[in-house]
């Protein structure tokens, strides 16, 4: 099918920008979404004839599949969670670069290929950088990734193996983002930001489409930092509901590290905006985001499903990671936050707080959780 690349629209002032402009934020300060392009999902009989990749949902994606870009991403398996009869695990860490970020990175790389972009700039805590590095290598475009100096060596090695120029920035995740934005001002550069460019979310929404085919859960539990998986999943569930393919939105429970949990703090306070926090280092580096770019949208999304956002401690994450490994799932600490929250709810050790009071009934019933990144990325 032919594709017309849909424009971008500011969520604040509603100004539209052609995607060819390479604009990644509105002058008014608002973040951008993709303007409606009539995304549709084919029927199950048609899907049954298609390859088991995210490109099976071509009619719902903003870019066409380019065989020279794709690594066969998507359609990760869903398996039972050992020891919990009513819990299932979606193994996102079996994606080509070992994290769910491949879903969005292939959208940005395909767009870059179509637009003839000459250089890609991004910032990351690790997984987005490894994914973009791999797909930049696929399209033969130089790639620069700005990361905190504390980023796991496994992730740094993966980026460099794909040929990325990796810049280690002293400070936290926000410092790396600021450095990348400055570099992206160069005239030959494109800021391939997983949190700012909305085409990325149209890749991660395929997580929701796959769950529709694999068995729609009552509750979905997801790690959340900048929220690219959570917001993508919410977008996908909305599109499914709009087409009357599901009867209701599943409840979404987001999980953060308590050491860096602006969204969890906001959920506890009943605030529509992320809390202002002083982040503390955490083992869950992939979600150590003190200033999420789409924080208000994340909080609104979980509230719309009847869900909330929780914080778990590093000790809980350490224990959860070991339990998952003992059940056959070797994941990085960021992935273990979801299991930590589920175990806290089911063992009666959840804190007494408004957010946990909302979450516990959902965490103790049928659910699916995402394991977002592989343990080899952060082996220690």
mmCIF file of C-alpha atoms in Angstrom, residues 1-378:
data_model
loop_
_atom_site.group_PDB
_atom_site.id
_atom_site.type_symbol
_atom_site.label_atom_id
_atom_site.label_comp_id
_atom_site.label_asym_id
_atom_site.label_seq_id
_atom_site.Cartn_x
_atom_site.Cartn_y
_atom_site.Cartn_z
ATOM 1 C CA UNK A 1 0.000 0.000 0.000
ATOM 2 C CA UNK A 2 1.155 3.591 -0.612
ATOM 3 C CA UNK A 3 1.841 5.828 2.355
ATOM 4 C CA UNK A 4 1.481 9.562 2.765
ATOM 5 C CA UNK A 5 3.550 10.531 5.799
ATOM 6 C CA UNK A 6 1.115 12.044 8.330
ATOM 7 C CA UNK A 7 1.983 15.475 9.771
ATOM 8 C CA UNK A 8 2.707 16.324 13.394
ATOM 9 C CA UNK A 9 0.322 18.344 15.561
ATOM 10 C CA UNK A 10 1.099 20.299 18.729
ATOM 11 C CA UNK A 11 -0.832 19.029 21.742
ATOM 12 C CA UNK A 12 -1.044 22.556 23.153
ATOM 13 C CA UNK A 13 -1.760 24.998 20.305
ATOM 14 C CA UNK A 14 -2.702 22.443 17.596
ATOM 15 C CA UNK A 15 -0.320 23.885 15.001
ATOM 16 C CA UNK A 16 0.562 21.269 12.380
ATOM 17 C CA UNK A 17 4.018 20.659 10.935
ATOM 18 C CA UNK A 18 4.972 18.491 7.958
ATOM 19 C CA UNK A 19 7.106 15.609 9.171
ATOM 20 C CA UNK A 20 9.609 16.498 6.436
ATOM 21 C CA UNK A 21 10.467 19.649 8.418
ATOM 22 C CA UNK A 22 12.239 17.481 11.037
ATOM 23 C CA UNK A 23 10.567 19.560 13.756
ATOM 24 C CA UNK A 24 10.550 17.714 17.098
ATOM 25 C CA UNK A 25 8.801 20.273 19.327
ATOM 26 C CA UNK A 26 6.479 23.233 18.888
ATOM 27 C CA UNK A 27 7.749 26.812 19.398
ATOM 28 C CA UNK A 28 4.964 27.232 21.954
ATOM 29 C CA UNK A 29 6.617 24.583 24.118
ATOM 30 C CA UNK A 30 4.077 21.850 23.454
ATOM 31 C CA UNK A 31 4.974 18.286 22.529
ATOM 32 C CA UNK A 32 3.842 16.824 19.225
ATOM 33 C CA UNK A 33 1.492 13.990 18.339
ATOM 34 C CA UNK A 34 0.785 12.470 14.941
ATOM 35 C CA UNK A 35 -2.206 14.050 13.252
ATOM 36 C CA UNK A 36 -4.956 11.532 12.512
ATOM 37 C CA UNK A 37 -4.188 9.520 9.394
ATOM 38 C CA UNK A 38 -7.079 7.075 9.419
ATOM 39 C CA UNK A 39 -5.186 4.201 11.011
ATOM 40 C CA UNK A 40 -7.079 0.943 10.620
ATOM 41 C CA UNK A 41 -6.483 -2.624 11.696
ATOM 42 C CA UNK A 42 -7.164 -5.481 9.290
ATOM 43 C CA UNK A 43 -9.437 -8.323 10.374
ATOM 44 C CA UNK A 44 -8.151 -11.465 12.045
ATOM 45 C CA UNK A 45 -8.620 -13.551 8.900
ATOM 46 C CA UNK A 46 -6.385 -11.170 6.953
ATOM 47 C CA UNK A 47 -3.813 -11.035 9.768
ATOM 48 C CA UNK A 48 -3.572 -14.816 9.755
ATOM 49 C CA UNK A 49 -1.955 -14.617 6.316
ATOM 50 C CA UNK A 50 0.689 -12.076 7.276
ATOM 51 C CA UNK A 51 4.253 -12.457 8.639
ATOM 52 C CA UNK A 52 4.683 -12.428 12.415
ATOM 53 C CA UNK A 53 6.218 -8.951 12.669
ATOM 54 C CA UNK A 54 4.781 -5.604 13.692
ATOM 55 C CA UNK A 55 4.465 -4.766 9.997
ATOM 56 C CA UNK A 56 1.413 -7.031 9.887
ATOM 57 C CA UNK A 57 -0.418 -3.888 11.068
ATOM 58 C CA UNK A 58 0.712 -1.836 8.058
ATOM 59 C CA UNK A 59 -2.598 0.038 7.703
ATOM 60 C CA UNK A 60 -2.191 1.422 11.219
ATOM 61 C CA UNK A 61 1.451 2.575 10.916
ATOM 62 C CA UNK A 62 2.669 6.016 9.791
ATOM 63 C CA UNK A 63 5.484 4.695 7.556
ATOM 64 C CA UNK A 64 5.665 1.821 5.051
ATOM 65 C CA UNK A 65 7.797 -1.228 5.679
ATOM 66 C CA UNK A 66 11.212 -1.084 4.010
ATOM 67 C CA UNK A 67 12.776 -4.542 3.869
ATOM 68 C CA UNK A 68 16.278 -3.088 4.072
ATOM 69 C CA UNK A 69 15.470 -1.427 7.416
ATOM 70 C CA UNK A 70 13.423 -4.006 9.310
ATOM 71 C CA UNK A 71 15.050 -6.580 11.584
ATOM 72 C CA UNK A 72 11.854 -8.611 11.917
ATOM 73 C CA UNK A 73 10.785 -6.743 15.053
ATOM 74 C CA UNK A 74 7.495 -7.413 16.825
ATOM 75 C CA UNK A 75 5.232 -10.328 17.772
ATOM 76 C CA UNK A 76 7.135 -11.160 20.944
ATOM 77 C CA UNK A 77 5.784 -14.211 22.804
ATOM 78 C CA UNK A 78 3.410 -14.229 25.750
ATOM 79 C CA UNK A 79 3.980 -17.044 28.254
ATOM 80 C CA UNK A 80 2.650 -17.947 31.719
ATOM 81 C CA UNK A 81 4.377 -16.425 34.732
ATOM 82 C CA UNK A 82 5.733 -19.345 36.775
ATOM 83 C CA UNK A 83 3.899 -19.654 40.081
ATOM 84 C CA UNK A 84 1.013 -17.326 39.224
ATOM 85 C CA UNK A 85 -1.793 -19.018 37.326
ATOM 86 C CA UNK A 86 -3.487 -15.732 36.404
ATOM 87 C CA UNK A 87 -0.393 -13.820 35.282
ATOM 88 C CA UNK A 88 1.277 -13.782 31.872
ATOM 89 C CA UNK A 89 4.574 -12.309 30.718
ATOM 90 C CA UNK A 90 5.229 -10.633 27.357
ATOM 91 C CA UNK A 91 8.877 -11.156 26.476
ATOM 92 C CA UNK A 92 9.820 -7.828 24.919
ATOM 93 C CA UNK A 93 13.468 -8.558 25.647
ATOM 94 C CA UNK A 94 13.418 -11.056 22.767
ATOM 95 C CA UNK A 95 13.302 -8.154 20.300
ATOM 96 C CA UNK A 96 16.243 -7.849 17.852
ATOM 97 C CA UNK A 97 18.341 -5.509 20.042
ATOM 98 C CA UNK A 98 16.959 -7.051 23.251
ATOM 99 C CA UNK A 99 14.414 -4.406 24.245
ATOM 100 C CA UNK A 100 10.985 -3.081 23.260
ATOM 101 C CA UNK A 101 12.626 0.094 21.932
ATOM 102 C CA UNK A 102 13.046 -1.645 18.559
ATOM 103 C CA UNK A 103 9.343 -1.067 17.927
ATOM 104 C CA UNK A 104 9.809 2.701 17.865
ATOM 105 C CA UNK A 105 13.370 2.822 16.550
ATOM 106 C CA UNK A 106 12.385 1.093 13.319
ATOM 107 C CA UNK A 107 9.751 3.802 12.750
ATOM 108 C CA UNK A 108 12.322 6.596 13.156
ATOM 109 C CA UNK A 109 14.938 4.833 11.034
ATOM 110 C CA UNK A 110 12.408 4.151 8.272
ATOM 111 C CA UNK A 111 11.362 7.792 8.365
ATOM 112 C CA UNK A 112 15.013 8.879 8.216
ATOM 113 C CA UNK A 113 15.549 6.629 5.184
ATOM 114 C CA UNK A 114 12.511 8.050 3.412
ATOM 115 C CA UNK A 115 13.527 11.654 4.125
ATOM 116 C CA UNK A 116 17.206 11.248 3.280
ATOM 117 C CA UNK A 117 18.399 12.267 6.745
ATOM 118 C CA UNK A 118 22.206 12.523 6.897
ATOM 119 C CA UNK A 119 22.889 12.256 10.655
ATOM 120 C CA UNK A 120 20.862 11.024 13.643
ATOM 121 C CA UNK A 121 21.189 12.437 17.156
ATOM 122 C CA UNK A 122 19.579 10.905 20.230
ATOM 123 C CA UNK A 123 19.868 10.754 23.999
ATOM 124 C CA UNK A 124 19.193 7.644 26.007
ATOM 125 C CA UNK A 125 19.630 5.794 29.266
ATOM 126 C CA UNK A 126 20.683 2.809 27.180
ATOM 127 C CA UNK A 127 18.030 0.789 25.363
ATOM 128 C CA UNK A 128 16.779 3.501 23.014
ATOM 129 C CA UNK A 129 20.384 4.236 22.125
ATOM 130 C CA UNK A 130 21.177 0.607 21.364
ATOM 131 C CA UNK A 131 18.056 0.251 19.231
ATOM 132 C CA UNK A 132 18.623 3.441 17.264
ATOM 133 C CA UNK A 133 22.304 2.542 16.773
ATOM 134 C CA UNK A 134 21.335 -0.783 15.208
ATOM 135 C CA UNK A 135 18.736 0.694 12.887
ATOM 136 C CA UNK A 136 21.003 3.594 11.920
ATOM 137 C CA UNK A 137 23.556 0.978 10.909
ATOM 138 C CA UNK A 138 20.872 -0.705 8.791
ATOM 139 C CA UNK A 139 20.244 2.500 6.819
ATOM 140 C CA UNK A 140 23.908 3.546 6.702
ATOM 141 C CA UNK A 141 23.424 6.850 8.521
ATOM 142 C CA UNK A 142 25.903 8.139 11.148
ATOM 143 C CA UNK A 143 24.447 8.090 14.636
ATOM 144 C CA UNK A 144 25.435 9.955 17.808
ATOM 145 C CA UNK A 145 24.059 8.895 21.177
ATOM 146 C CA UNK A 146 24.303 11.019 24.332
ATOM 147 C CA UNK A 147 24.100 8.996 27.540
ATOM 148 C CA UNK A 148 24.823 9.491 31.244
ATOM 149 C CA UNK A 149 28.396 8.453 32.104
ATOM 150 C CA UNK A 150 26.925 5.872 34.507
ATOM 151 C CA UNK A 151 25.182 3.912 31.716
ATOM 152 C CA UNK A 152 25.733 0.156 31.881
ATOM 153 C CA UNK A 153 28.870 -1.007 30.011
ATOM 154 C CA UNK A 154 26.839 -3.682 28.212
ATOM 155 C CA UNK A 155 24.617 -1.062 26.623
ATOM 156 C CA UNK A 156 27.576 1.162 25.726
ATOM 157 C CA UNK A 157 29.317 -1.785 24.096
ATOM 158 C CA UNK A 158 26.218 -2.611 22.085
ATOM 159 C CA UNK A 159 25.916 0.959 20.763
ATOM 160 C CA UNK A 160 29.584 1.091 19.796
ATOM 161 C CA UNK A 161 29.412 -2.321 18.135
ATOM 162 C CA UNK A 162 26.766 -0.918 15.796
ATOM 163 C CA UNK A 163 29.054 1.997 14.944
ATOM 164 C CA UNK A 164 27.442 4.759 17.021
ATOM 165 C CA UNK A 165 29.494 7.676 18.286
ATOM 166 C CA UNK A 166 28.713 7.542 22.012
ATOM 167 C CA UNK A 167 29.039 10.683 24.139
ATOM 168 C CA UNK A 168 29.286 10.100 27.898
ATOM 169 C CA UNK A 169 27.764 13.033 29.780
ATOM 170 C CA UNK A 170 28.519 13.648 33.435
ATOM 171 C CA UNK A 171 25.335 14.044 35.435
ATOM 172 C CA UNK A 172 21.891 12.501 35.145
ATOM 173 C CA UNK A 173 19.555 11.571 32.326
ATOM 174 C CA UNK A 174 18.310 15.126 31.912
ATOM 175 C CA UNK A 175 21.890 16.381 31.443
ATOM 176 C CA UNK A 176 22.351 13.903 28.578
ATOM 177 C CA UNK A 177 19.113 15.115 26.974
ATOM 178 C CA UNK A 178 20.205 18.740 27.142
ATOM 179 C CA UNK A 179 23.512 17.902 25.442
ATOM 180 C CA UNK A 180 21.732 16.011 22.668
ATOM 181 C CA UNK A 181 19.331 18.870 21.993
ATOM 182 C CA UNK A 182 22.266 21.254 21.507
ATOM 183 C CA UNK A 183 23.944 18.839 19.091
ATOM 184 C CA UNK A 184 20.679 18.382 17.197
ATOM 185 C CA UNK A 185 20.659 22.080 16.272
ATOM 186 C CA UNK A 186 23.318 21.378 13.612
ATOM 187 C CA UNK A 187 21.851 21.838 10.112
ATOM 188 C CA UNK A 188 22.651 18.290 8.946
ATOM 189 C CA UNK A 189 21.274 16.583 12.078
ATOM 190 C CA UNK A 190 17.928 15.048 12.941
ATOM 191 C CA UNK A 191 16.902 14.635 16.585
ATOM 192 C CA UNK A 192 15.602 11.058 16.644
ATOM 193 C CA UNK A 193 14.139 11.380 20.119
ATOM 194 C CA UNK A 194 12.132 8.439 21.419
ATOM 195 C CA UNK A 195 10.282 10.676 23.893
ATOM 196 C CA UNK A 196 9.670 13.674 21.619
ATOM 197 C CA UNK A 197 9.106 12.233 18.136
ATOM 198 C CA UNK A 198 5.555 10.835 18.076
ATOM 199 C CA UNK A 199 6.229 8.366 15.262
ATOM 200 C CA UNK A 200 8.072 6.348 17.916
ATOM 201 C CA UNK A 201 4.819 5.858 19.851
ATOM 202 C CA UNK A 202 3.134 4.493 16.738
ATOM 203 C CA UNK A 203 5.741 1.756 16.783
ATOM 204 C CA UNK A 204 5.270 0.904 20.450
ATOM 205 C CA UNK A 205 1.481 0.842 20.043
ATOM 206 C CA UNK A 206 1.922 -2.478 18.243
ATOM 207 C CA UNK A 207 2.540 -3.972 21.707
ATOM 208 C CA UNK A 208 -1.200 -3.459 22.304
ATOM 209 C CA UNK A 209 -2.197 -4.864 18.916
ATOM 210 C CA UNK A 210 -0.240 -8.034 19.621
ATOM 211 C CA UNK A 211 -1.944 -8.473 22.986
ATOM 212 C CA UNK A 212 -5.269 -8.198 21.174
ATOM 213 C CA UNK A 213 -4.238 -11.170 19.038
ATOM 214 C CA UNK A 214 -2.561 -13.078 21.886
ATOM 215 C CA UNK A 215 -5.370 -12.614 24.407
ATOM 216 C CA UNK A 216 -6.399 -9.237 25.807
ATOM 217 C CA UNK A 217 -5.641 -8.960 29.541
ATOM 218 C CA UNK A 218 -7.750 -7.202 32.154
ATOM 219 C CA UNK A 219 -4.667 -5.416 33.500
ATOM 220 C CA UNK A 220 -1.330 -4.509 31.897
ATOM 221 C CA UNK A 221 1.707 -3.739 34.087
ATOM 222 C CA UNK A 222 4.483 -1.691 32.470
ATOM 223 C CA UNK A 223 7.722 0.017 33.556
ATOM 224 C CA UNK A 224 7.586 3.766 33.010
ATOM 225 C CA UNK A 225 10.240 6.467 32.731
ATOM 226 C CA UNK A 226 9.547 8.655 29.708
ATOM 227 C CA UNK A 227 6.544 6.393 29.095
ATOM 228 C CA UNK A 228 7.200 5.408 25.488
ATOM 229 C CA UNK A 229 5.890 1.879 26.019
ATOM 230 C CA UNK A 230 2.995 2.950 28.244
ATOM 231 C CA UNK A 231 1.820 5.775 25.982
ATOM 232 C CA UNK A 232 2.227 3.619 22.896
ATOM 233 C CA UNK A 233 0.223 0.815 24.489
ATOM 234 C CA UNK A 234 -2.486 3.278 25.516
ATOM 235 C CA UNK A 235 -2.630 4.639 21.960
ATOM 236 C CA UNK A 236 -2.958 1.111 20.598
ATOM 237 C CA UNK A 237 -5.706 0.201 23.045
ATOM 238 C CA UNK A 238 -7.560 3.406 22.117
ATOM 239 C CA UNK A 239 -7.408 2.520 18.426
ATOM 240 C CA UNK A 240 -8.662 -0.983 19.154
ATOM 241 C CA UNK A 241 -11.552 0.429 21.185
ATOM 242 C CA UNK A 242 -12.430 2.995 18.507
ATOM 243 C CA UNK A 243 -12.736 0.182 15.975
ATOM 244 C CA UNK A 244 -14.859 -1.836 18.419
ATOM 245 C CA UNK A 245 -12.304 -4.627 18.483
ATOM 246 C CA UNK A 246 -12.219 -4.638 22.298
ATOM 247 C CA UNK A 247 -15.099 -3.851 24.686
ATOM 248 C CA UNK A 248 -13.092 -1.655 27.079
ATOM 249 C CA UNK A 249 -9.612 -0.360 27.804
ATOM 250 C CA UNK A 250 -7.512 -2.653 29.993
ATOM 251 C CA UNK A 251 -6.317 -1.140 33.261
ATOM 252 C CA UNK A 252 -2.743 0.141 32.941
ATOM 253 C CA UNK A 253 -0.481 0.087 36.002
ATOM 254 C CA UNK A 254 2.841 1.877 35.526
ATOM 255 C CA UNK A 255 5.806 1.179 37.800
ATOM 256 C CA UNK A 256 8.768 3.429 38.598
ATOM 257 C CA UNK A 257 11.788 3.290 40.858
ATOM 258 C CA UNK A 258 11.002 4.954 44.192
ATOM 259 C CA UNK A 259 14.444 6.596 43.915
ATOM 260 C CA UNK A 260 13.322 8.495 40.818
ATOM 261 C CA UNK A 261 9.547 8.480 40.731
ATOM 262 C CA UNK A 262 8.019 11.840 39.744
ATOM 263 C CA UNK A 263 4.971 10.126 38.259
ATOM 264 C CA UNK A 264 4.452 7.780 41.209
ATOM 265 C CA UNK A 265 4.651 10.755 43.577
ATOM 266 C CA UNK A 266 2.125 12.643 41.453
ATOM 267 C CA UNK A 267 -0.246 9.666 41.412
ATOM 268 C CA UNK A 268 -0.089 9.406 45.195
ATOM 269 C CA UNK A 269 -0.818 13.116 45.524
ATOM 270 C CA UNK A 270 -3.628 13.039 42.962
ATOM 271 C CA UNK A 271 -1.768 15.602 40.847
ATOM 272 C CA UNK A 272 -2.162 15.776 37.052
ATOM 273 C CA UNK A 273 1.479 16.864 36.664
ATOM 274 C CA UNK A 274 4.747 15.085 37.552
ATOM 275 C CA UNK A 275 6.147 15.925 40.975
ATOM 276 C CA UNK A 276 9.337 17.956 41.251
ATOM 277 C CA UNK A 277 11.878 15.559 42.734
ATOM 278 C CA UNK A 278 15.563 15.225 43.488
ATOM 279 C CA UNK A 279 16.511 11.922 41.857
ATOM 280 C CA UNK A 280 18.628 9.365 43.680
ATOM 281 C CA UNK A 281 20.687 6.790 41.718
ATOM 282 C CA UNK A 282 18.796 3.572 41.096
ATOM 283 C CA UNK A 283 19.531 0.151 39.657
ATOM 284 C CA UNK A 284 16.557 0.647 37.343
ATOM 285 C CA UNK A 285 18.533 3.035 35.125
ATOM 286 C CA UNK A 286 16.227 2.664 32.148
ATOM 287 C CA UNK A 287 13.405 4.513 33.923
ATOM 288 C CA UNK A 288 15.472 7.001 35.955
ATOM 289 C CA UNK A 289 13.719 10.002 34.432
ATOM 290 C CA UNK A 290 13.188 12.943 36.780
ATOM 291 C CA UNK A 291 11.495 15.177 34.167
ATOM 292 C CA UNK A 292 9.394 13.039 31.782
ATOM 293 C CA UNK A 293 8.662 14.982 28.601
ATOM 294 C CA UNK A 294 5.099 13.647 28.387
ATOM 295 C CA UNK A 295 4.447 13.324 32.098
ATOM 296 C CA UNK A 296 0.976 14.861 32.091
ATOM 297 C CA UNK A 297 -0.089 12.623 29.206
ATOM 298 C CA UNK A 298 1.153 9.535 31.068
ATOM 299 C CA UNK A 299 -0.783 10.418 34.204
ATOM 300 C CA UNK A 300 -3.914 11.158 32.182
ATOM 301 C CA UNK A 301 -3.604 7.865 30.285
ATOM 302 C CA UNK A 302 -3.380 5.641 33.351
ATOM 303 C CA UNK A 303 -6.217 7.540 35.014
ATOM 304 C CA UNK A 304 -8.413 7.046 31.945
ATOM 305 C CA UNK A 305 -8.025 3.267 32.291
ATOM 306 C CA UNK A 306 -8.662 3.226 36.054
ATOM 307 C CA UNK A 307 -4.989 2.553 36.709
ATOM 308 C CA UNK A 308 -2.194 4.383 38.472
ATOM 309 C CA UNK A 309 1.597 4.584 38.846
ATOM 310 C CA UNK A 310 3.611 3.006 41.655
ATOM 311 C CA UNK A 311 7.122 3.223 43.041
ATOM 312 C CA UNK A 312 9.217 0.237 44.169
ATOM 313 C CA UNK A 313 12.513 0.187 46.051
ATOM 314 C CA UNK A 314 15.865 -0.995 44.749
ATOM 315 C CA UNK A 315 15.795 -3.835 47.282
ATOM 316 C CA UNK A 316 12.452 -4.977 45.888
ATOM 317 C CA UNK A 317 13.844 -4.740 42.364
ATOM 318 C CA UNK A 318 16.906 -6.819 43.309
ATOM 319 C CA UNK A 319 14.710 -9.535 44.802
ATOM 320 C CA UNK A 320 12.278 -9.471 41.887
ATOM 321 C CA UNK A 321 15.061 -9.802 39.340
ATOM 322 C CA UNK A 322 16.406 -12.875 41.121
ATOM 323 C CA UNK A 323 12.916 -14.405 41.273
ATOM 324 C CA UNK A 324 12.394 -13.826 37.559
ATOM 325 C CA UNK A 325 15.769 -15.373 36.737
ATOM 326 C CA UNK A 326 14.819 -18.370 38.853
ATOM 327 C CA UNK A 327 11.709 -18.765 36.691
ATOM 328 C CA UNK A 328 13.702 -18.591 33.447
ATOM 329 C CA UNK A 329 13.443 -14.872 32.674
ATOM 330 C CA UNK A 330 16.835 -13.103 32.656
ATOM 331 C CA UNK A 331 16.051 -9.390 32.569
ATOM 332 C CA UNK A 332 17.700 -6.112 33.425
ATOM 333 C CA UNK A 333 16.706 -4.389 36.697
ATOM 334 C CA UNK A 334 14.385 -1.955 34.898
ATOM 335 C CA UNK A 335 12.268 -4.892 33.711
ATOM 336 C CA UNK A 336 12.016 -6.301 37.232
ATOM 337 C CA UNK A 337 10.089 -3.323 38.633
ATOM 338 C CA UNK A 338 6.786 -4.760 37.382
ATOM 339 C CA UNK A 339 7.335 -8.104 39.118
ATOM 340 C CA UNK A 340 8.375 -6.245 42.282
ATOM 341 C CA UNK A 341 5.052 -4.363 42.313
ATOM 342 C CA UNK A 342 3.026 -7.516 41.686
ATOM 343 C CA UNK A 343 4.785 -9.380 44.479
ATOM 344 C CA UNK A 344 4.307 -6.489 46.905
ATOM 345 C CA UNK A 345 0.571 -6.510 46.182
ATOM 346 C CA UNK A 346 0.224 -10.281 46.479
ATOM 347 C CA UNK A 347 2.299 -10.671 49.652
ATOM 348 C CA UNK A 348 0.565 -7.858 51.507
ATOM 349 C CA UNK A 349 3.739 -5.760 51.703
ATOM 350 C CA UNK A 350 2.502 -2.878 49.556
ATOM 351 C CA UNK A 351 2.750 0.563 51.210
ATOM 352 C CA UNK A 352 -0.384 2.219 52.542
ATOM 353 C CA UNK A 353 -0.910 4.976 49.985
ATOM 354 C CA UNK A 354 -3.634 6.148 47.603
ATOM 355 C CA UNK A 355 -1.851 4.857 44.496
ATOM 356 C CA UNK A 356 -1.234 1.415 45.976
ATOM 357 C CA UNK A 357 -4.834 1.234 47.214
ATOM 358 C CA UNK A 358 -5.953 1.753 43.620
ATOM 359 C CA UNK A 359 -3.469 -0.753 42.211
ATOM 360 C CA UNK A 360 -3.661 -3.731 44.587
ATOM 361 C CA UNK A 361 -7.054 -5.065 43.375
ATOM 362 C CA UNK A 362 -5.737 -5.098 39.804
ATOM 363 C CA UNK A 363 -2.330 -6.540 40.660
ATOM 364 C CA UNK A 364 -3.936 -9.463 42.476
ATOM 365 C CA UNK A 365 -6.133 -10.471 39.521
ATOM 366 C CA UNK A 366 -5.522 -11.582 35.921
ATOM 367 C CA UNK A 367 -2.794 -9.515 34.311
ATOM 368 C CA UNK A 368 0.000 -9.337 31.761
ATOM 369 C CA UNK A 369 3.328 -7.692 32.497
ATOM 370 C CA UNK A 370 6.026 -6.587 30.083
ATOM 371 C CA UNK A 371 9.637 -7.695 30.506
ATOM 372 C CA UNK A 372 11.176 -4.880 28.537
ATOM 373 C CA UNK A 373 14.943 -5.466 28.429
ATOM 374 C CA UNK A 374 17.392 -8.381 28.590
ATOM 375 C CA UNK A 375 19.635 -9.154 31.542
ATOM 376 C CA UNK A 376 22.778 -9.156 29.421
ATOM 377 C CA UNK A 377 22.393 -5.392 29.063
ATOM 378 C CA UNK A 378 22.990 -4.931 32.816
#
